[in-house]
Amino acid sequence: MFNFKENISLAVNGLRSNKMRALLTMLGIIIGISSVITIVTVGDSMTKSITDVFNDMGANSVQLYIIDRPDENGNTNWSRPYQAEDYISDEMIDQFLEAFGDRIACWAVSESVGPGQAINGHNKADGRIQGVNANALGINNIDIIAGHDLNEREVSGEKSVAVISDKFVEDLFPGLPVHEALGKEIKLQLSQGTYTFTVVGVYQYEVSGMAAMMGAGSVTTNVFVPMGVAKDMIRDTDSVTNVTDGYYAMQIKGNEKVTDSKAFTEEIDNYFNNKLYRSNKYVMVRAESMDSMIGEMTSSLDMIKLAISIIAAISLLVGGIGVMNIMLVSVTERTREIGTRKALGAKNIAIRVQFIVESMIICLFGGVIGVILGTTLGRLGSTLLGAPGWPSVSIVLIAVGFSMGIGVFFGYYPANKAAKLDPIEALRYE
């Protein structure tokens, strides 16, 4: 009845004889397929990158922060500034640790001072000064490779000590082994003055994002100092008139005794709100587990990825219309050929299949080119985000299958028109 191999050969020969027209016809398919694959690849990379960051904090990690408390009518006074008594105080933390200490592996509060720069001759190192409590770095799985984390004696005594990154050591003391940086003094220049710290620890800096793509150049890493020292540095800033002793947020990591992170999070939330913040009419505490934050973030990214993919897929519709248009032109150009084939006994279904196959071949080639282009752009985009990735096999197969489906859908009308041509009228066509 009809020969697929022959139809494919005819379709390929037709594309070869009209290369530019074929390429322009495929353009909408190429753009649509490549856009969808790029977006999905980059979206999956972002999701994986963010999930990895949260997972590094641990499944039993809880983020605690203060929010405005709604009144009995559900209204919130957004204009009211936070007062000193609204923040999480050291006394609250002590009470909390007394009640939950047997289930807590570590906890952390932080205070950002701002960017600074250390200079050693011609060498410079940029650092972002962060005030932290004792043994706080373990909560984010920061790996101390020389020396130690800030301890209780250093933090409570407000010693001028710091934990810096190996990248900071490399920039400031090129060629110096990290363990030899211990005990060295560094002078950090900030807008409010110059401060001297003794290095007591060095942590391994994990390269990610644009820093990974750029490879070289100045990278600003965190310099961790005792919390009290950080607050004194903030007070030295002319524009700051009041510095609270409390904290806006607190991070907690449960130990192996915590088997249900959701229940653990709810228990912490209830303890703060029903006991420590019970008398506060304006502020309450919200506790969120890493698991719930990962779920919310992943869900949001998936929705964004889907929305952008739908927009990008519109170009596939435009490409399909272009395929239909060029196939109608092809039917018109080959009217006499169709008449000759029908006069020699070709059935309507054979003519119909011939043009549908030709339409599918156009979309298949466009789909393959789109997959190659989308894979390249997706890889480049995910690399820029610091989490290089490839498109999944399933999305590639779906993309190619979808492009061929477009060929069938938009090629059927021209093919059906060709099949219904009257052979006598077709042979008379000039």
Short mmCIF file of C-alpha atoms in Angstrom, two decimals:
data_model
loop_
_atom_site.label_atom_id
_atom_site.label_comp_id
_atom_site.label_asym_id
_atom_site.label_seq_id
_atom_site.Cartn_x
_atom_site.Cartn_y
_atom_site.Cartn_z
CA MET A 1 0.00 0.00 0.00
CA PHE A 2 2.77 2.44 0.93
CA ASN A 3 6.48 2.27 1.73
CA PHE A 4 7.74 4.19 4.77
CA LYS A 5 11.36 3.90 3.63
CA GLU A 6 10.48 5.42 0.28
CA ASN A 7 8.47 8.21 1.94
CA ILE A 8 11.35 9.03 4.29
CA SER A 9 13.74 9.10 1.32
CA LEU A 10 11.42 11.46 -0.58
CA ALA A 11 11.10 13.72 2.47
CA VAL A 12 14.88 13.90 3.02
CA ASN A 13 15.50 14.63 -0.67
CA GLY A 14 12.89 17.38 -0.51
CA LEU A 15 14.67 18.97 2.46
CA ARG A 16 18.02 18.78 0.68
CA SER A 17 16.66 20.51 -2.40
CA ASN A 18 15.26 23.39 -0.31
CA LYS A 19 17.75 23.70 2.56
CA MET A 20 17.09 27.32 3.48
CA ARG A 21 13.32 26.94 3.36
CA ALA A 22 13.56 23.77 5.46
CA LEU A 23 15.77 25.51 8.04
CA LEU A 24 13.42 28.48 8.33
CA THR A 25 10.50 26.08 8.68
CA MET A 26 12.30 24.24 11.49
CA LEU A 27 13.26 27.45 13.30
CA GLY A 28 10.13 27.65 15.44
CA ILE A 29 10.51 24.00 16.45
CA ILE A 30 14.22 24.50 17.22
CA ILE A 31 13.59 27.56 19.38
CA GLY A 32 10.69 25.95 21.23
CA ILE A 33 12.43 22.64 21.99
CA SER A 34 15.75 24.28 22.94
CA SER A 35 13.99 26.79 25.21
CA VAL A 36 12.04 24.14 27.09
CA ILE A 37 15.09 21.89 27.56
CA THR A 38 17.24 24.83 28.69
CA ILE A 39 14.64 26.00 31.21
CA VAL A 40 14.03 22.52 32.61
CA THR A 41 17.78 21.83 32.89
CA VAL A 42 18.55 25.12 34.60
CA GLY A 43 15.46 24.76 36.82
CA ASP A 44 16.50 21.27 37.90
CA SER A 45 20.00 22.57 38.57
CA MET A 46 18.67 25.40 40.75
CA THR A 47 16.43 22.98 42.65
CA LYS A 48 19.31 20.57 43.25
CA SER A 49 21.67 23.37 44.30
CA ILE A 50 19.21 24.85 46.80
CA THR A 51 18.22 21.41 48.09
CA ASP A 52 21.88 20.52 48.63
CA VAL A 53 22.41 23.72 50.62
CA PHE A 54 19.46 22.96 52.88
CA ASN A 55 20.44 19.31 53.18
CA ASP A 56 23.91 20.38 54.31
CA MET A 57 22.22 22.04 57.26
CA GLY A 58 20.76 18.68 58.24
CA ALA A 59 17.31 17.16 58.17
CA ASN A 60 16.82 18.04 61.85
CA SER A 61 17.71 21.71 61.43
CA VAL A 62 15.16 24.31 62.47
CA GLN A 63 15.15 27.98 61.50
CA LEU A 64 13.63 30.24 64.15
CA TYR A 65 12.78 33.90 63.53
CA ILE A 66 10.49 36.57 64.90
CA ILE A 67 7.42 37.87 63.04
CA ASP A 68 4.63 40.32 63.77
CA ARG A 69 1.79 38.82 65.79
CA PRO A 70 -1.72 39.39 64.37
CA ASP A 71 -4.37 40.74 66.74
CA GLU A 72 -7.67 39.04 67.62
CA ASN A 73 -9.10 40.22 64.28
CA GLY A 74 -6.19 38.82 62.29
CA ASN A 75 -4.72 42.25 61.53
CA THR A 76 -0.98 42.91 61.77
CA ASN A 77 0.62 46.23 62.65
CA TRP A 78 3.34 46.28 59.98
CA SER A 79 4.36 49.87 60.80
CA ARG A 80 5.46 49.11 64.36
CA PRO A 81 9.28 48.78 64.58
CA TYR A 82 10.72 45.95 66.63
CA GLN A 83 11.69 46.91 70.17
CA ALA A 84 14.59 45.53 72.20
CA GLU A 85 12.27 43.21 74.13
CA ASP A 86 10.95 41.70 70.90
CA TYR A 87 14.21 40.03 69.91
CA ILE A 88 15.35 36.59 71.00
CA SER A 89 17.49 37.32 74.08
CA ASP A 90 20.38 35.42 75.64
CA GLU A 91 18.12 34.64 78.61
CA MET A 92 15.54 33.08 76.29
CA ILE A 93 18.24 31.00 74.65
CA ASP A 94 19.50 29.81 78.05
CA GLN A 95 15.97 28.75 79.05
CA PHE A 96 15.47 27.02 75.73
CA LEU A 97 18.77 25.13 75.98
CA GLU A 98 17.91 24.06 79.52
CA ALA A 99 14.62 22.59 78.28
CA PHE A 100 15.84 21.09 74.99
CA GLY A 101 19.59 20.70 75.52
CA ASP A 102 19.56 16.90 75.49
CA ARG A 103 18.18 16.93 71.91
CA ILE A 104 20.31 19.72 70.43
CA ALA A 105 23.57 19.01 68.60
CA CYS A 106 24.42 22.69 68.04
CA TRP A 107 22.80 26.08 67.63
CA ALA A 108 23.75 29.38 66.07
CA VAL A 109 22.94 33.07 66.07
CA SER A 110 24.78 35.57 63.89
CA GLU A 111 25.27 39.29 63.42
CA SER A 112 26.57 40.76 60.18
CA VAL A 113 29.06 43.62 60.60
CA GLY A 114 29.80 44.22 56.94
CA PRO A 115 32.61 43.85 54.41
CA GLY A 116 36.25 44.47 55.25
CA GLN A 117 39.64 44.03 53.68
CA ALA A 118 42.96 42.80 55.03
CA ILE A 119 46.19 43.98 53.41
CA ASN A 120 49.61 42.31 53.60
CA GLY A 121 52.04 44.17 51.35
CA HIS A 122 50.67 43.85 47.83
CA ASN A 123 48.31 41.07 48.84
CA LYS A 124 44.67 41.70 49.73
CA ALA A 125 41.91 39.51 51.11
CA ASP A 126 38.24 40.46 51.22
CA GLY A 127 36.13 39.27 54.12
CA ARG A 128 32.56 39.62 55.31
CA ILE A 129 32.66 39.91 59.11
CA GLN A 130 30.11 37.77 60.94
CA GLY A 131 29.62 37.66 64.69
CA VAL A 132 28.67 34.19 65.96
CA ASN A 133 28.26 32.26 69.19
CA ALA A 134 30.60 29.50 70.35
CA ASN A 135 30.78 26.33 68.24
CA ALA A 136 28.29 27.76 65.74
CA LEU A 137 30.01 26.75 62.51
CA GLY A 138 29.14 23.07 62.79
CA ILE A 139 25.46 23.81 62.17
CA ASN A 140 26.19 24.53 58.50
CA ASN A 141 28.75 21.74 58.19
CA ILE A 142 31.63 24.20 57.80
CA ASP A 143 34.77 22.09 57.85
CA ILE A 144 37.55 23.38 60.13
CA ILE A 145 40.81 22.22 58.52
CA ALA A 146 43.23 23.95 60.91
CA GLY A 147 42.85 25.22 64.47
CA HIS A 148 39.40 25.25 66.04
CA ASP A 149 35.96 26.83 65.97
CA LEU A 150 35.37 29.77 68.28
CA ASN A 151 35.03 28.32 71.78
CA GLU A 152 33.05 29.43 74.82
CA ARG A 153 36.03 31.11 76.49
CA GLU A 154 36.82 33.20 73.41
CA VAL A 155 33.21 34.22 72.82
CA SER A 156 32.26 34.99 76.45
CA GLY A 157 35.57 36.83 76.93
CA GLU A 158 35.04 38.78 73.69
CA LYS A 159 38.54 37.98 72.52
CA SER A 160 39.85 39.54 69.32
CA VAL A 161 40.12 36.22 67.50
CA ALA A 162 38.80 35.04 64.16
CA VAL A 163 38.15 31.96 62.06
CA ILE A 164 38.98 32.60 58.41
CA SER A 165 38.76 30.60 55.17
CA ASP A 166 41.58 28.85 53.34
CA LYS A 167 40.79 31.18 50.42
CA PHE A 168 41.41 34.16 52.72
CA VAL A 169 44.78 32.65 53.72
CA GLU A 170 45.65 31.97 50.08
CA ASP A 171 44.90 35.59 49.07
CA LEU A 172 46.62 37.23 52.04
CA PHE A 173 49.55 34.85 52.51
CA PRO A 174 50.23 33.18 49.12
CA GLY A 175 52.00 29.84 49.46
CA LEU A 176 51.56 29.67 53.23
CA PRO A 177 50.19 26.33 54.53
CA VAL A 178 46.89 26.88 56.31
CA HIS A 179 48.14 25.56 59.66
CA GLU A 180 50.90 28.18 59.65
CA ALA A 181 48.26 30.92 59.52
CA LEU A 182 47.21 30.01 63.07
CA GLY A 183 48.38 32.65 65.53
CA LYS A 184 48.99 35.25 62.85
CA GLU A 185 47.45 38.69 63.25
CA ILE A 186 45.29 40.17 60.50
CA LYS A 187 44.18 43.79 60.31
CA LEU A 188 40.71 44.22 58.83
CA GLN A 189 39.88 47.62 57.42
CA LEU A 190 36.19 48.51 57.64
CA SER A 191 34.37 51.75 57.02
CA GLN A 192 34.28 52.44 60.77
CA GLY A 193 37.93 51.68 61.41
CA THR A 194 40.70 49.06 61.47
CA TYR A 195 40.48 46.02 63.72
CA THR A 196 43.16 43.46 64.60
CA PHE A 197 42.34 39.76 65.05
CA THR A 198 44.40 36.68 65.84
CA VAL A 199 43.63 33.67 63.64
CA VAL A 200 42.56 30.66 65.71
CA GLY A 201 40.93 28.58 62.99
CA VAL A 202 40.81 28.06 59.23
CA TYR A 203 37.82 26.54 57.45
CA GLN A 204 37.53 25.10 53.95
CA TYR A 205 35.81 27.44 51.55
CA GLU A 206 33.36 25.68 49.24
CA VAL A 207 33.43 27.29 45.79
CA SER A 208 30.01 27.68 44.18
CA GLY A 209 27.97 29.79 41.77
CA MET A 210 29.68 32.46 39.72
CA ALA A 211 32.88 32.06 41.76
CA ALA A 212 33.18 28.52 40.41
CA MET A 213 32.64 29.73 36.85
CA MET A 214 35.11 32.59 37.09
CA GLY A 215 37.70 30.49 38.87
CA ALA A 216 40.13 33.28 39.65
CA GLY A 217 39.83 36.73 41.10
CA SER A 218 38.95 38.16 44.47
CA VAL A 219 36.37 36.22 46.46
CA THR A 220 34.78 37.60 49.60
CA THR A 221 34.55 34.93 52.31
CA ASN A 222 33.19 35.07 55.85
CA VAL A 223 35.42 36.03 58.76
CA PHE A 224 33.84 34.69 61.96
CA VAL A 225 34.44 36.63 65.18
CA PRO A 226 32.88 36.46 68.68
CA MET A 227 29.37 37.89 68.85
CA GLY A 228 30.22 40.53 71.47
CA VAL A 229 33.13 41.79 69.38
CA ALA A 230 30.87 42.06 66.33
CA LYS A 231 28.27 44.09 68.24
CA ASP A 232 30.99 46.47 69.50
CA MET A 233 32.15 46.93 65.89
CA ILE A 234 28.59 47.78 64.84
CA ARG A 235 28.33 50.30 67.69
CA ASP A 236 31.44 52.01 66.29
CA THR A 237 29.49 52.86 63.15
CA ASP A 238 28.40 56.51 63.17
CA SER A 239 25.06 55.77 61.51
CA VAL A 240 24.08 53.17 64.13
CA THR A 241 22.63 54.69 67.28
CA ASN A 242 21.24 51.60 68.97
CA VAL A 243 22.34 47.98 68.82
CA THR A 244 20.09 45.41 70.43
CA ASP A 245 21.55 42.58 72.47
CA GLY A 246 18.95 40.21 71.07
CA TYR A 247 18.70 38.32 67.80
CA TYR A 248 16.22 38.31 64.96
CA ALA A 249 16.80 34.66 64.09
CA MET A 250 18.28 31.48 65.51
CA GLN A 251 19.22 28.20 63.89
CA ILE A 252 19.01 24.89 65.73
CA LYS A 253 20.17 21.40 64.77
CA GLY A 254 18.74 18.39 66.57
CA ASN A 255 20.88 15.37 67.47
CA GLU A 256 20.23 11.66 66.92
CA LYS A 257 17.49 11.69 69.58
CA VAL A 258 15.28 13.70 67.22
CA THR A 259 13.46 11.15 65.05
CA ASP A 260 10.57 13.35 63.89
CA SER A 261 11.76 16.73 62.61
CA LYS A 262 8.19 18.00 62.12
CA ALA A 263 7.19 17.22 65.71
CA PHE A 264 10.48 18.67 66.96
CA THR A 265 9.84 21.90 65.05
CA GLU A 266 6.28 22.18 66.38
CA GLU A 267 7.52 21.61 69.93
CA ILE A 268 10.09 24.40 69.62
CA ASP A 269 7.45 26.71 68.13
CA ASN A 270 5.04 26.02 70.99
CA TYR A 271 7.75 26.49 73.63
CA PHE A 272 8.74 29.94 72.39
CA ASN A 273 5.23 31.23 71.71
CA ASN A 274 3.41 29.70 74.69
CA LYS A 275 6.11 30.40 77.24
CA LEU A 276 8.82 32.87 76.21
CA TYR A 277 6.65 35.12 74.01
CA ARG A 278 3.31 34.55 75.70
CA SER A 279 3.12 38.08 77.14
CA ASN A 280 4.31 39.83 73.96
CA LYS A 281 1.27 41.28 72.16
CA TYR A 282 3.12 42.37 69.04
CA VAL A 283 5.68 39.72 68.18
CA MET A 284 5.72 35.95 67.97
CA VAL A 285 8.17 33.32 66.76
CA ARG A 286 7.93 31.12 63.69
CA ALA A 287 9.84 27.84 63.54
CA GLU A 288 10.41 26.10 60.21
CA SER A 289 12.19 22.82 59.59
CA MET A 290 14.64 22.41 56.74
CA ASP A 291 12.39 19.70 55.29
CA SER A 292 9.42 22.06 55.01
CA MET A 293 11.60 24.86 53.63
CA ILE A 294 13.02 22.50 51.00
CA GLY A 295 9.50 21.43 50.05
CA GLU A 296 8.25 25.02 49.75
CA MET A 297 11.30 26.12 47.77
CA THR A 298 11.13 23.15 45.42
CA SER A 299 7.41 23.66 44.88
CA SER A 300 7.93 27.35 44.08
CA LEU A 301 10.76 26.61 41.65
CA ASP A 302 8.70 23.91 39.95
CA MET A 303 5.82 26.34 39.45
CA ILE A 304 8.14 28.99 38.00
CA LYS A 305 9.80 26.39 35.77
CA LEU A 306 6.40 25.17 34.53
CA ALA A 307 5.14 28.68 33.83
CA ILE A 308 8.24 29.66 31.85
CA SER A 309 8.21 26.34 30.00
CA ILE A 310 4.61 26.91 28.92
CA ILE A 311 5.54 30.35 27.62
CA ALA A 312 8.52 28.87 25.76
CA ALA A 313 6.33 26.10 24.37
CA ILE A 314 4.17 28.69 22.62
CA SER A 315 6.94 28.97 20.05
CA LEU A 316 6.29 25.29 19.28
CA LEU A 317 2.76 26.23 18.32
CA VAL A 318 4.13 28.98 16.08
CA GLY A 319 6.61 26.48 14.64
CA GLY A 320 3.78 24.02 13.98
CA ILE A 321 1.83 26.66 12.09
CA GLY A 322 4.96 27.33 10.04
CA VAL A 323 5.22 23.63 9.22
CA MET A 324 1.56 23.57 8.12
CA ASN A 325 2.11 26.63 5.97
CA ILE A 326 5.14 25.22 4.19
CA MET A 327 3.42 21.87 3.67
CA LEU A 328 0.47 23.64 2.02
CA VAL A 329 2.96 25.39 -0.25
CA SER A 330 4.58 22.03 -0.98
CA VAL A 331 1.21 20.49 -1.87
CA THR A 332 0.54 23.33 -4.30
CA GLU A 333 4.00 23.03 -5.88
CA ARG A 334 3.66 19.26 -6.33
CA THR A 335 0.07 19.12 -7.56
CA ARG A 336 1.02 17.58 -10.92
CA GLU A 337 3.24 15.03 -9.13
CA ILE A 338 0.30 14.06 -6.91
CA GLY A 339 -1.96 13.77 -9.96
CA THR A 340 0.58 11.53 -11.71
CA ARG A 341 0.90 9.23 -8.69
CA LYS A 342 -2.86 8.94 -8.33
CA ALA A 343 -3.24 8.26 -12.06
CA LEU A 344 -0.73 5.42 -11.68
CA GLY A 345 -2.85 3.88 -8.91
CA ALA A 346 -1.62 5.49 -5.68
CA LYS A 347 -4.27 5.35 -2.98
CA ASN A 348 -5.37 8.37 -0.97
CA ILE A 349 -3.82 6.90 2.18
CA ALA A 350 -0.44 6.58 0.43
CA ILE A 351 -0.50 10.28 -0.56
CA ARG A 352 -1.63 11.23 2.94
CA VAL A 353 1.14 9.23 4.60
CA GLN A 354 3.75 10.67 2.21
CA PHE A 355 3.06 14.24 3.31
CA ILE A 356 2.59 13.38 6.99
CA VAL A 357 5.97 11.61 6.99
CA GLU A 358 7.55 14.63 5.33
CA SER A 359 6.07 16.90 8.00
CA MET A 360 7.30 14.56 10.75
CA ILE A 361 10.81 14.48 9.26
CA ILE A 362 10.94 18.29 9.26
CA CYS A 363 9.86 18.38 12.92
CA LEU A 364 12.17 15.50 13.86
CA PHE A 365 15.21 17.26 12.44
CA GLY A 366 14.13 20.50 14.12
CA GLY A 367 13.60 18.61 17.39
CA VAL A 368 17.06 17.01 17.26
CA ILE A 369 18.74 20.35 16.58
CA GLY A 370 16.66 21.89 19.39
CA VAL A 371 17.73 19.14 21.80
CA ILE A 372 21.42 19.71 20.96
CA LEU A 373 21.08 23.48 21.34
CA GLY A 374 18.99 23.18 24.51
CA THR A 375 21.43 20.71 26.07
CA THR A 376 24.34 23.06 25.37
CA LEU A 377 22.57 26.13 26.76
CA GLY A 378 21.22 24.17 29.74
CA ARG A 379 24.69 22.92 30.59
CA LEU A 380 26.13 26.42 30.31
CA GLY A 381 23.36 27.96 32.42
CA SER A 382 23.57 25.32 35.15
CA THR A 383 27.36 25.68 35.23
CA LEU A 384 26.99 29.43 35.81
CA LEU A 385 24.80 28.57 38.81
CA GLY A 386 27.53 26.38 40.23
CA ALA A 387 25.62 23.09 39.79
CA PRO A 388 26.47 21.72 36.32
CA GLY A 389 23.76 19.43 35.03
CA TRP A 390 22.45 17.67 31.97
CA PRO A 391 18.85 17.34 30.83
CA SER A 392 17.20 14.09 31.85
CA VAL A 393 16.69 11.38 29.26
CA SER A 394 12.94 11.60 29.82
CA ILE A 395 12.74 15.31 28.93
CA VAL A 396 14.80 14.70 25.77
CA LEU A 397 12.54 11.84 24.68
CA ILE A 398 9.43 13.87 25.48
CA ALA A 399 10.80 16.84 23.50
CA VAL A 400 11.60 14.74 20.42
CA GLY A 401 8.29 12.87 20.66
CA PHE A 402 6.39 16.11 21.08
CA SER A 403 8.07 17.64 18.03
CA MET A 404 7.11 14.61 15.94
CA GLY A 405 3.59 14.86 17.33
CA ILE A 406 3.48 18.44 16.08
CA GLY A 407 4.52 17.13 12.68
CA VAL A 408 1.57 14.73 12.63
CA PHE A 409 -0.92 17.28 13.96
CA PHE A 410 0.02 20.18 11.72
CA GLY A 411 0.90 17.99 8.75
CA TYR A 412 -2.43 16.17 8.61
CA TYR A 413 -4.45 19.01 7.03
CA PRO A 414 -2.04 19.59 4.09
CA ALA A 415 -1.65 15.80 3.67
CA ASN A 416 -5.40 15.30 3.66
CA LYS A 417 -5.79 18.11 1.13
CA ALA A 418 -3.22 16.43 -1.11
CA ALA A 419 -4.93 13.05 -0.78
CA LYS A 420 -8.31 14.46 -1.82
CA LEU A 421 -7.05 16.10 -5.02
CA ASP A 422 -8.84 14.99 -8.15
CA PRO A 423 -6.19 13.29 -10.34
CA ILE A 424 -7.56 14.76 -13.60
CA GLU A 425 -7.64 18.29 -12.23
CA ALA A 426 -4.21 17.76 -10.68
CA LEU A 427 -2.72 16.69 -14.01
CA ARG A 428 -4.16 19.80 -15.67
CA TYR A 429 -2.60 22.08 -12.99
CA GLU A 430 0.08 24.43 -14.32
#
